[in-house]
Coordinates of C-alpha atoms in Angstrom, one line a residue:
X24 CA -35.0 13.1 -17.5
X25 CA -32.9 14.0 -20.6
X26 CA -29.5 13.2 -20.8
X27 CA -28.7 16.4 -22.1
X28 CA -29.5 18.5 -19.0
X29 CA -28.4 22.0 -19.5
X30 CA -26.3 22.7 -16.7
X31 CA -26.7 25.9 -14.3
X32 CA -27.3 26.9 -10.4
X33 CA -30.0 24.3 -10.4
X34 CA -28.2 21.0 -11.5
X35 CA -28.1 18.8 -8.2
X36 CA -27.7 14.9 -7.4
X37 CA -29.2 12.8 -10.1
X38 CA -29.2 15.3 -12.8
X39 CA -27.4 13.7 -16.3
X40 CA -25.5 15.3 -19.0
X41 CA -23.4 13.9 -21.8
X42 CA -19.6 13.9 -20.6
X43 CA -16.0 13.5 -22.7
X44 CA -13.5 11.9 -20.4
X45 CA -10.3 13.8 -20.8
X46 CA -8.1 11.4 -18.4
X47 CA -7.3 9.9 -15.4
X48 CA -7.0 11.4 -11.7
X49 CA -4.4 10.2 -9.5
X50 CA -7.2 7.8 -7.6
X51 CA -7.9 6.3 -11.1
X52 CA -11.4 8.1 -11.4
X53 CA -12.4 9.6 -14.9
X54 CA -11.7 13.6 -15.6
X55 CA -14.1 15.9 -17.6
X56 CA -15.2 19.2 -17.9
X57 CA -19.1 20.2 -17.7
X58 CA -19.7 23.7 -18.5
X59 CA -15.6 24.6 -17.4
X60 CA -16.8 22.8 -14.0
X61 CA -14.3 19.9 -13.6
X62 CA -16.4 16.4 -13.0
X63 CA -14.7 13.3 -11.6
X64 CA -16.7 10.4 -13.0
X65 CA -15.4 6.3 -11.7
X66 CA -14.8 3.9 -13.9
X67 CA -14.8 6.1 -16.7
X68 CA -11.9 5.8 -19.2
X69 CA -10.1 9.1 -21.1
X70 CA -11.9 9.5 -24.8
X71 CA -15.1 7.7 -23.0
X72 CA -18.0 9.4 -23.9
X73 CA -20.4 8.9 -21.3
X74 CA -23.8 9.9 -20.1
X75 CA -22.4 11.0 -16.5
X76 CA -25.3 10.9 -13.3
X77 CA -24.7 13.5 -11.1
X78 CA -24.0 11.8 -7.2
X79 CA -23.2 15.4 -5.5
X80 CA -22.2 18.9 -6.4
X81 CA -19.7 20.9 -4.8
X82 CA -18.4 24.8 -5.5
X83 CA -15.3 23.9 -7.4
X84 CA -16.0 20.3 -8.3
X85 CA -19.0 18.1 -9.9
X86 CA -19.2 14.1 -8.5
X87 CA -20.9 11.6 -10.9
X88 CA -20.9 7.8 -12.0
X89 CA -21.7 6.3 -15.1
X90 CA -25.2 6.2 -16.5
X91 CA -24.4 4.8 -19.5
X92 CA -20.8 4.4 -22.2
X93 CA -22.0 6.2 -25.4
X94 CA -18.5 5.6 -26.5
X95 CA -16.5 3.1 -25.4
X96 CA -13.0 3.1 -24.9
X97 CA -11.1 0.2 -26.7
X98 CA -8.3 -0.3 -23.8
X99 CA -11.6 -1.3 -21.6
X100 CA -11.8 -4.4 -20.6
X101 CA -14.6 -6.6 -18.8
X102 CA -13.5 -6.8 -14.9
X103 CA -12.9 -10.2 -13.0
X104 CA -14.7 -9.6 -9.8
X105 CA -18.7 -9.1 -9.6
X106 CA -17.9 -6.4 -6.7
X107 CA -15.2 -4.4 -9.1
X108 CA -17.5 -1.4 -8.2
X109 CA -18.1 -1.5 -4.7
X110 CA -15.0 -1.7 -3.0
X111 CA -11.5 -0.3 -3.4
X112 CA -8.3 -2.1 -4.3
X113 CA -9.4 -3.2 -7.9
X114 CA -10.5 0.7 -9.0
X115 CA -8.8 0.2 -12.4
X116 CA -9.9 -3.6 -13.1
X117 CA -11.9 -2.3 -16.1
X118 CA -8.5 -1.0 -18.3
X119 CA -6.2 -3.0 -19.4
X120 CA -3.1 -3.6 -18.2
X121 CA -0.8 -1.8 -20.7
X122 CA -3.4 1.1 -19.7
X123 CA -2.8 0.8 -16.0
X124 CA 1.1 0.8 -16.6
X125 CA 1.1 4.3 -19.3
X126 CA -1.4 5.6 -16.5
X127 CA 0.7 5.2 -13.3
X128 CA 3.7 7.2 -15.0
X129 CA 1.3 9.5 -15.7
X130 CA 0.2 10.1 -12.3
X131 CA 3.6 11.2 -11.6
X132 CA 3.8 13.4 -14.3
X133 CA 0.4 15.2 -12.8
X134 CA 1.9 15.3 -9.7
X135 CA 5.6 17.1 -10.6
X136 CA 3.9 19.7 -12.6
X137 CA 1.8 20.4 -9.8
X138 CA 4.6 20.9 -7.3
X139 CA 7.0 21.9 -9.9
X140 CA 10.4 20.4 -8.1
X141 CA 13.6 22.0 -9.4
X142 CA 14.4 20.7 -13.0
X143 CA 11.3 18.9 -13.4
X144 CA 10.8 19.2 -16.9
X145 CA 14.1 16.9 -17.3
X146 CA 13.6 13.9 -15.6
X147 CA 14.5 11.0 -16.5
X148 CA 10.9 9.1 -16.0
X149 CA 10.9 5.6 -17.5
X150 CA 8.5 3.2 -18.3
X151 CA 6.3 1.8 -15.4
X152 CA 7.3 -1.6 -14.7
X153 CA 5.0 -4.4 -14.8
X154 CA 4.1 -8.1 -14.0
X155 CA 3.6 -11.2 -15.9
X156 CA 0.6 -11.7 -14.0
X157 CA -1.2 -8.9 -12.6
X158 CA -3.7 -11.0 -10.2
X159 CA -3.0 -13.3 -7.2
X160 CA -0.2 -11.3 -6.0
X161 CA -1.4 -9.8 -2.7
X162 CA 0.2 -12.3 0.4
X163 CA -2.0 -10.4 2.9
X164 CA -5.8 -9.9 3.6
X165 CA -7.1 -7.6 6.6
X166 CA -11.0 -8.2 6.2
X167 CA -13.4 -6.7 8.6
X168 CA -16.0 -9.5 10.4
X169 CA -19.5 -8.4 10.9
X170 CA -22.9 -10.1 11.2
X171 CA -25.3 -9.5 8.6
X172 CA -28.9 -11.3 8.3
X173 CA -27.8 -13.8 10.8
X174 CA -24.7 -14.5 8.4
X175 CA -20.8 -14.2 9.6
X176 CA -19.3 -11.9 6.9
X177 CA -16.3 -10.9 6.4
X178 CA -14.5 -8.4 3.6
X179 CA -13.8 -4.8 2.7
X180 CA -16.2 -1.2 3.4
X181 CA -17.2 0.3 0.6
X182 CA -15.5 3.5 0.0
X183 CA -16.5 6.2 2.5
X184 CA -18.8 4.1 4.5
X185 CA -19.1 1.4 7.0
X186 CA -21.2 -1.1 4.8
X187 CA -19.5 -3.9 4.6
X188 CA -19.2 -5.9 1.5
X189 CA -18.6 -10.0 1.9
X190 CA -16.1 -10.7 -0.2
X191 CA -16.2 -14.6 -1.1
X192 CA -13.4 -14.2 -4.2
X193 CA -11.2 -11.4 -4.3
X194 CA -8.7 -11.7 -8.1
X195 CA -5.5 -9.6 -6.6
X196 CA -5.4 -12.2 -3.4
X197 CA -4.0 -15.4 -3.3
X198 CA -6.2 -18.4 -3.7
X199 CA -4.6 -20.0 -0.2
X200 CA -5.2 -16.8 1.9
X201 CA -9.1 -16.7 0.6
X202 CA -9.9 -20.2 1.2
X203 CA -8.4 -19.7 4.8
X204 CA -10.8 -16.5 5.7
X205 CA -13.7 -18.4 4.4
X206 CA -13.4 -20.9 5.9
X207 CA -12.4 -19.2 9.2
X208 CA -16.2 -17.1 8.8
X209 CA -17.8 -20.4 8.6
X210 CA -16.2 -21.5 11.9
X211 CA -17.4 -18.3 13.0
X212 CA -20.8 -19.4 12.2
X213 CA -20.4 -22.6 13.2
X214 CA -19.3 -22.3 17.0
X215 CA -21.2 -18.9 17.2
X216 CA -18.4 -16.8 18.4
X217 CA -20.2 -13.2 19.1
X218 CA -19.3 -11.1 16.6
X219 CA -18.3 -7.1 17.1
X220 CA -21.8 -4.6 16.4
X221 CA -20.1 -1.3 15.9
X222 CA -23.2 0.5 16.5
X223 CA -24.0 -1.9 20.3
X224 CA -20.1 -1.8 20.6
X225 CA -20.4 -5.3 21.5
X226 CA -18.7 -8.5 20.4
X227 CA -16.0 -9.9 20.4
X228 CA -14.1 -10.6 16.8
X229 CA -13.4 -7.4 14.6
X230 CA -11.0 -8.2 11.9
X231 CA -9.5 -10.9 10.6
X232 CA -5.7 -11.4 9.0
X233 CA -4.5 -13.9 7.0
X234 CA -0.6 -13.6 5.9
X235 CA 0.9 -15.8 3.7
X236 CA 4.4 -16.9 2.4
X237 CA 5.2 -16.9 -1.3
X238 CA 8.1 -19.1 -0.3
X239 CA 7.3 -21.5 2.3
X240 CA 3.3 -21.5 2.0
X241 CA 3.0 -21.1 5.6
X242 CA -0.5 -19.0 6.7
X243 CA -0.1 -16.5 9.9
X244 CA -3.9 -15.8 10.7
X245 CA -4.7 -13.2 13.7
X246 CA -7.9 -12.3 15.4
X247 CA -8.4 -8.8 16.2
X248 CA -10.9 -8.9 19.5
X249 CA -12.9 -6.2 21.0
X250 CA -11.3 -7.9 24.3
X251 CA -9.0 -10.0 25.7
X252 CA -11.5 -12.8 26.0
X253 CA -12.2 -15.0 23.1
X254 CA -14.9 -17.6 23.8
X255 CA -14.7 -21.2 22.3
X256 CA -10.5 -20.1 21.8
X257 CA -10.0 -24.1 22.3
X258 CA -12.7 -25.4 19.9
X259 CA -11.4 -23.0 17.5
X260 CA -7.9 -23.6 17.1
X261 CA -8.6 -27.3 17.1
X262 CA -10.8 -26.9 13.9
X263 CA -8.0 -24.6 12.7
X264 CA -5.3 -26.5 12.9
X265 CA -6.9 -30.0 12.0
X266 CA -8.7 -28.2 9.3
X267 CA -5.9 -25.7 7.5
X268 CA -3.0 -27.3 8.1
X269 CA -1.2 -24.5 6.0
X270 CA -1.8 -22.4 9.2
X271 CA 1.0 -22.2 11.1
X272 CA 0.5 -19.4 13.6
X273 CA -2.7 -18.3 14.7
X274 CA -2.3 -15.4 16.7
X275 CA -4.7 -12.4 18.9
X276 CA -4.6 -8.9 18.8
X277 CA -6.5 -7.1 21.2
X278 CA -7.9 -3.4 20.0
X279 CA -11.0 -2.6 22.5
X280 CA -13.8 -0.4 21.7
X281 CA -14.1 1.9 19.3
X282 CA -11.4 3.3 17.0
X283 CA -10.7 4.0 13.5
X284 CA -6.9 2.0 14.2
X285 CA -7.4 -1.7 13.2
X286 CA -4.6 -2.7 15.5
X287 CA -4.0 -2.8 19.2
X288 CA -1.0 -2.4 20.8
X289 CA -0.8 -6.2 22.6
X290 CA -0.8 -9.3 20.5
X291 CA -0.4 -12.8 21.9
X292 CA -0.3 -16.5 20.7
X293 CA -2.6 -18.6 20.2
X294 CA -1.1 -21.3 18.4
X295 CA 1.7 -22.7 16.6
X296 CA 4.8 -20.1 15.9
X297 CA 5.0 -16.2 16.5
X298 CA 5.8 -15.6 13.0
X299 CA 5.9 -17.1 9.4
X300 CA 9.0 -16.9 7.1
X301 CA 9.3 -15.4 3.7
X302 CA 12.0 -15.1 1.3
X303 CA 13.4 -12.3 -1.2
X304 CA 16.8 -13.6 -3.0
X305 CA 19.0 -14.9 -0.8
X306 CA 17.6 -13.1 2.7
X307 CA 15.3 -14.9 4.7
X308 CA 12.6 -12.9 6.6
X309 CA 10.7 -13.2 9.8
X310 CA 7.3 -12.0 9.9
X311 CA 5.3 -10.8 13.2
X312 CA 1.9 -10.1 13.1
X313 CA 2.1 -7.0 12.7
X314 CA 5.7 -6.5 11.3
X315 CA 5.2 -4.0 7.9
X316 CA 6.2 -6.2 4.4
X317 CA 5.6 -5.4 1.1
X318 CA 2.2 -7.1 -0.1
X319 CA 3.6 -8.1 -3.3
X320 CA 6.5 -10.7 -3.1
X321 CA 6.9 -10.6 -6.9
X322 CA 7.1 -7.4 -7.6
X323 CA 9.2 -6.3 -4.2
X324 CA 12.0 -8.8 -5.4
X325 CA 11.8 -6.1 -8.7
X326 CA 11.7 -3.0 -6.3
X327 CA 14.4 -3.6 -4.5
X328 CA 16.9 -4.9 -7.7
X329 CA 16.0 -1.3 -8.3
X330 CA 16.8 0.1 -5.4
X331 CA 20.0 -2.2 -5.5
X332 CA 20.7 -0.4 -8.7
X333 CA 20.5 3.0 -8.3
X334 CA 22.8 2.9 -4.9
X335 CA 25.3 0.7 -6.2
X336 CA 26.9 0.6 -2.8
X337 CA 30.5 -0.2 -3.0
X338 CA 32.2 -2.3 0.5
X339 CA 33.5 0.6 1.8
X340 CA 30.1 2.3 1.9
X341 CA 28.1 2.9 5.0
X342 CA 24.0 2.9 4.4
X343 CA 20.8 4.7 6.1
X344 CA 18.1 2.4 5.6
X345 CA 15.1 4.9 6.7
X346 CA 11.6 3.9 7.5
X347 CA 13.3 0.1 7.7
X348 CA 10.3 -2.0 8.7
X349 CA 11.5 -5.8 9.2
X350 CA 14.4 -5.0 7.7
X351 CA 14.0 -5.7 4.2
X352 CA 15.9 -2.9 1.6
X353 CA 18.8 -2.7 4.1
X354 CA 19.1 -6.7 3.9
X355 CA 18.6 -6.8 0.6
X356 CA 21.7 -4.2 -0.3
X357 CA 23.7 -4.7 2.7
X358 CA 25.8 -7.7 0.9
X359 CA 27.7 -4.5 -1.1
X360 CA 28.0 -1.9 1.8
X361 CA 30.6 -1.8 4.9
X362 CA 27.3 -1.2 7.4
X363 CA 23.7 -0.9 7.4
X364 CA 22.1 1.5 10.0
X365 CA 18.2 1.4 10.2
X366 CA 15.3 2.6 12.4
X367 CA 11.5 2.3 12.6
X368 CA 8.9 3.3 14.7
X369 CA 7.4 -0.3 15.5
X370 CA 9.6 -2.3 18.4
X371 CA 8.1 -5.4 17.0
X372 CA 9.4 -4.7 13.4
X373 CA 13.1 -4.3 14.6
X374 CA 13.0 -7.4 16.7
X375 CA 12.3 -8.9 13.4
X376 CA 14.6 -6.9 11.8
X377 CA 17.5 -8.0 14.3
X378 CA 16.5 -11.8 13.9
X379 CA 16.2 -11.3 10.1
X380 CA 19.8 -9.9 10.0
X381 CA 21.3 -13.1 12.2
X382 CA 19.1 -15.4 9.5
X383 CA 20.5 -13.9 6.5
X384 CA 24.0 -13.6 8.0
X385 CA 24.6 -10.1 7.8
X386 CA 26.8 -9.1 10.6
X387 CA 27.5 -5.4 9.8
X388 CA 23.8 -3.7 10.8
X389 CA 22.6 -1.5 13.1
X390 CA 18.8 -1.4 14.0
X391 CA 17.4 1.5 16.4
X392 CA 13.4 1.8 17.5
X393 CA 12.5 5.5 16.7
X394 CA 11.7 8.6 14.0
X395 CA 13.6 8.3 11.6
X396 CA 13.7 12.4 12.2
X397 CA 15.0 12.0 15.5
X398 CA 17.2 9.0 15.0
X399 CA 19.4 10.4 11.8
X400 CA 20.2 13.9 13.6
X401 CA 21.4 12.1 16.8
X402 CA 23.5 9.7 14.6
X403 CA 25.0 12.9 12.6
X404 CA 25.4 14.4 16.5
X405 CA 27.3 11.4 17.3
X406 CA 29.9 11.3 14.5
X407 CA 28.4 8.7 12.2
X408 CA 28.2 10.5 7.9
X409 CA 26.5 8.3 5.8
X410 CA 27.9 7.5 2.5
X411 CA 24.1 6.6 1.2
X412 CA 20.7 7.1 2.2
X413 CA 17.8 5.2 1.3
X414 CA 14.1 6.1 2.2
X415 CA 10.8 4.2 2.3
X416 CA 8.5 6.7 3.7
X417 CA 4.5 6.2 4.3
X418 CA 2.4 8.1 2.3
X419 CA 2.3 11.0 4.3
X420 CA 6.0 11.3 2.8
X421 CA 9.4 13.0 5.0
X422 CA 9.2 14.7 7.9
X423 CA 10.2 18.3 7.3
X424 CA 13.2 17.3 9.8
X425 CA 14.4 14.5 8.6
X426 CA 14.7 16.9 5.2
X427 CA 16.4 19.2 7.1
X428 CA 18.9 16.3 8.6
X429 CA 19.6 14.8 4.7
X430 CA 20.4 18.5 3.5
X431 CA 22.6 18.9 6.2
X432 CA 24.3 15.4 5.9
X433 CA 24.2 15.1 1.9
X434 CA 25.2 11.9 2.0
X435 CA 26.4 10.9 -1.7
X436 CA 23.9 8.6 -2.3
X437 CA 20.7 8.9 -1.9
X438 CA 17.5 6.5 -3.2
X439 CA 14.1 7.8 -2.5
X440 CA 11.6 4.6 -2.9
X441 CA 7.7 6.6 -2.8
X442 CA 4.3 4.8 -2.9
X443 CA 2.7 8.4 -3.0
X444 CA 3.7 10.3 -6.0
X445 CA 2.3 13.7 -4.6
X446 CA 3.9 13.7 -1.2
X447 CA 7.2 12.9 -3.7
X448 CA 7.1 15.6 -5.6
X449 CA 6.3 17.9 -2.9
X450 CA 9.3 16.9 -1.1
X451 CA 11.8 16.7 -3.7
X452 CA 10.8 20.8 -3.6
X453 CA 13.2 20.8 -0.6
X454 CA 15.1 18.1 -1.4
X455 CA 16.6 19.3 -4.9
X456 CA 18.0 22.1 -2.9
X457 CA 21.1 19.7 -2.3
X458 CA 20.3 17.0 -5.0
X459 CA 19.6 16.3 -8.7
X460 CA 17.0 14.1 -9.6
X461 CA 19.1 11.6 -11.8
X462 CA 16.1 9.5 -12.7
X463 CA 12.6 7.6 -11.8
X464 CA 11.6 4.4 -12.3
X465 CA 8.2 3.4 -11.4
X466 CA 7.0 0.1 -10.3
X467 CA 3.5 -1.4 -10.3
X468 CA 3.4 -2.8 -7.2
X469 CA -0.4 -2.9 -7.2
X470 CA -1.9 -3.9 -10.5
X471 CA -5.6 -3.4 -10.9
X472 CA -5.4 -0.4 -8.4
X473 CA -4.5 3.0 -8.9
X474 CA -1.4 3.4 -6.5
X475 CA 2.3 3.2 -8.1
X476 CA 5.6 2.6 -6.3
X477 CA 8.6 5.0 -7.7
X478 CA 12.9 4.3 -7.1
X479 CA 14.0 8.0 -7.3
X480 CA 18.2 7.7 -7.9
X481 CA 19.5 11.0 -6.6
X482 CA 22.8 12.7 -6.7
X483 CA 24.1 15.6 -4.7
X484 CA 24.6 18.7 -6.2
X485 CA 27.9 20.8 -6.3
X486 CA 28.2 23.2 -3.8
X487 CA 26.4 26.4 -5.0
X488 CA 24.9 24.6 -8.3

């Protein structure tokens, strides 16, 4: 087939055509235009030109992957792992890392002038920052187990499917945390433990975790199990804990049947402690199984100096530490404030969050399980005005209450931390009805991929301006 396929009604999977890469999507994929048709191409690079293979056509859209680099881009660079293609969390391995920082302030740039917040066109958006070392910095795996040609494997799916690729080195996680999961899938082997079939819905072991502390080198692995029961549990933990003696708590979570959730709702011990600990600055943390914590240790001690920043809290200051998790921002800030309020969703998470506040010594917070939608407009209800807000929403961004609840409040503070740069933007819409957008600072909590964290500083607005 020619690589210069004209292209009309008939060009279908596999066709090829010659392709200029204009620029990057927000997932990291390459951008061009065929024929005015707009053709996202992986692993391409912007000013790549590239003989693009057609994988599927849509109305609006063209899907392709590389056939071959005609013209290569000079910020490419030769990727560390052999399965760089096949599985996500290293999508931008092949560009370098000054290329991966300019492209994840760019992603927010795409993303404000597509939702077009108030004043957008003045921001303040500064450089992305990045680390020294853009690999080993993950201290959490959750690999999926399966059996494969009589073989225990265990790893990530490939995107959009359920093929499962065994992933025996892995550059973003931490040496410790891989040498624990394979050689957990060898015991596997080993003792013959029956291994979850989705397609029988049988078996027993689904997923394995593997936590690990940046500051203590403690190792929190957790089964997830089809069932309650685990055959050989004994023989297991012994080789465990005689074998790895980094692992300090091994612990079972119990998600039956089929689901698209990796977690169940009931988690028990197996051995050693409930929880590992893990330091930012001077706050000590305890971790649950399945207690929420930034993956990147480094880089979260950089976030939340950020965050820090931008509130400047003052000691007669009262904070809202939103979407709070185990604690951490409202820890990390509470030193400067008068009192720390927080909530989550997860009753596990504010245990920890509790505990974490008596181990750090901060006596003036408040911790509530719930919404943070429902929680704030109670508080309001009750009397409580906070001086500052800060929010760390998942990437489905803020509730449209909660929105509501900070435009009625206004507290005069207000830090907006976003790992999603398009549910950002298409809430600061609403939310520069009552604030100004004073600046953003972006943050590369995930090198090699193509997500970006983002510290918004926001100040209320005058009334009427």
């Amino acid at each position: 087939m020619s690589d210069n396929q004209e292209f009309g009604s008939e060009i279908e999977a596999g066709s090829r055509f010659p392709l200029t890469i204009k620029r990057l999507g927000i997932n990291g994929e390459g951008i061009g235009y065929y024929k005015r048709k707009i053709t996202f191409v992986p692993g391409a690079l912007p000013d790549e030109v590239v003989v693009a293979e057609v994988t599927s056509v849509a109305d609006s859209y063209i899907n392709a992957k590389i056939h071959k680099i005609r013209k290569q881009s000079p910020v490419r660079v030769e990727p560390k792992d052999a399965t760089y293609s096949e599985v996500g969390g290293i999508e931008l391995e092949h560009l370098n890392y000054k290329g991966q920082l300019a492209f994840k302030k760019d992603v927010i740039v795409q993303s404000l002038e597509r939702y077009k917040p108030r004043g957008y066109e003045h921001y303040d958006l500064k450089e992305t920052i990045g680390m020294q070392n853009p690999y080993e910095y993950r201290n959490k795996a959750q690999f999926q187990v399966r059996e494969k040609d009589g073989h225990v494997i265990a790893g990530l799916y490939k995107p959009k499917s359920h093929d499962l690729v065994d992933l025996k080195e892995f550059s973003t996680q931490r040496p410790t945390t891989m040498l624990v999961i394979r050689h957990v899938v060898a015991l596997l082997e080993e003792l013959e433990i029956p291994i979850y079939n989705e397609e029988a819905k049988s078996g027993i072991i689904k997923t394995l975790v593997v936590r690990e502390s940046f500051d203590t080198g403690e190792v929190q692995l957790t089964f997830i199990t089809n069932s309650a029961k685990l055959p050989k549990k004994r023989e297991l933990v012994m080789h465990i804990l005689e074998e790895l003696p980094m692992v300090t708590s091994v612990m079972q979570n119990i998600n039956k049947g089929e689901t698209s959730l990796v977690w169940g709702d009931e988690t028990i011990n197996i051995a050693g402690q409930d929880f590992i600990m893990e330091r930012l600055g001077k706050m000590k943390f305890k971790l649950s199984a399945r207690a929420f914590f930034q993956l990147n240790p480094v880089q979260t001690g950089v976030l939340y100096d950020e965050i820090n920043k931008a509130l400047n809290l003052d000691k007669n200051e009262s904070l809202v530490d939103a979407y709070c998790g185990v604690g951490t921002v409202g820890l990390y800030v509470a030193h400067g404030a008068k009192e720390v309020r927080g909530m989550d969703t997860t009753p596990e998470a504010i245990e920890d969050a509790r505990e974490n506040a008596v181990l750090s010594h901060q006596e003036n917070t408040t911790y509530e399980v719930g919404k943070a939608e429902d929680i704030l407009p109670k508080w309001l209800e009750e009397g409580f005005v906070p001086d500052a807000l800060v929010v760390d929403p998942p990437r489905t961004g803020l509730d449209d209450q909660l929105i509501e609840a900070i435009n009625k409040s206004r507290p005069k503070k207000f830090v907006y931390v976003s790992c999603n740069p398009s549910t950002l933007a298409k809430d600061l819409e609403l939310l520069t009805k009552s604030y100004r957008v004073d600046y953003i600072q972006p943050v590369d909590m995930f090198p090699q991929t193509s997500k970006v964290e983002a510290v918004v500083k926001l100040s209320r607005r005058s009334s009427g301006k």
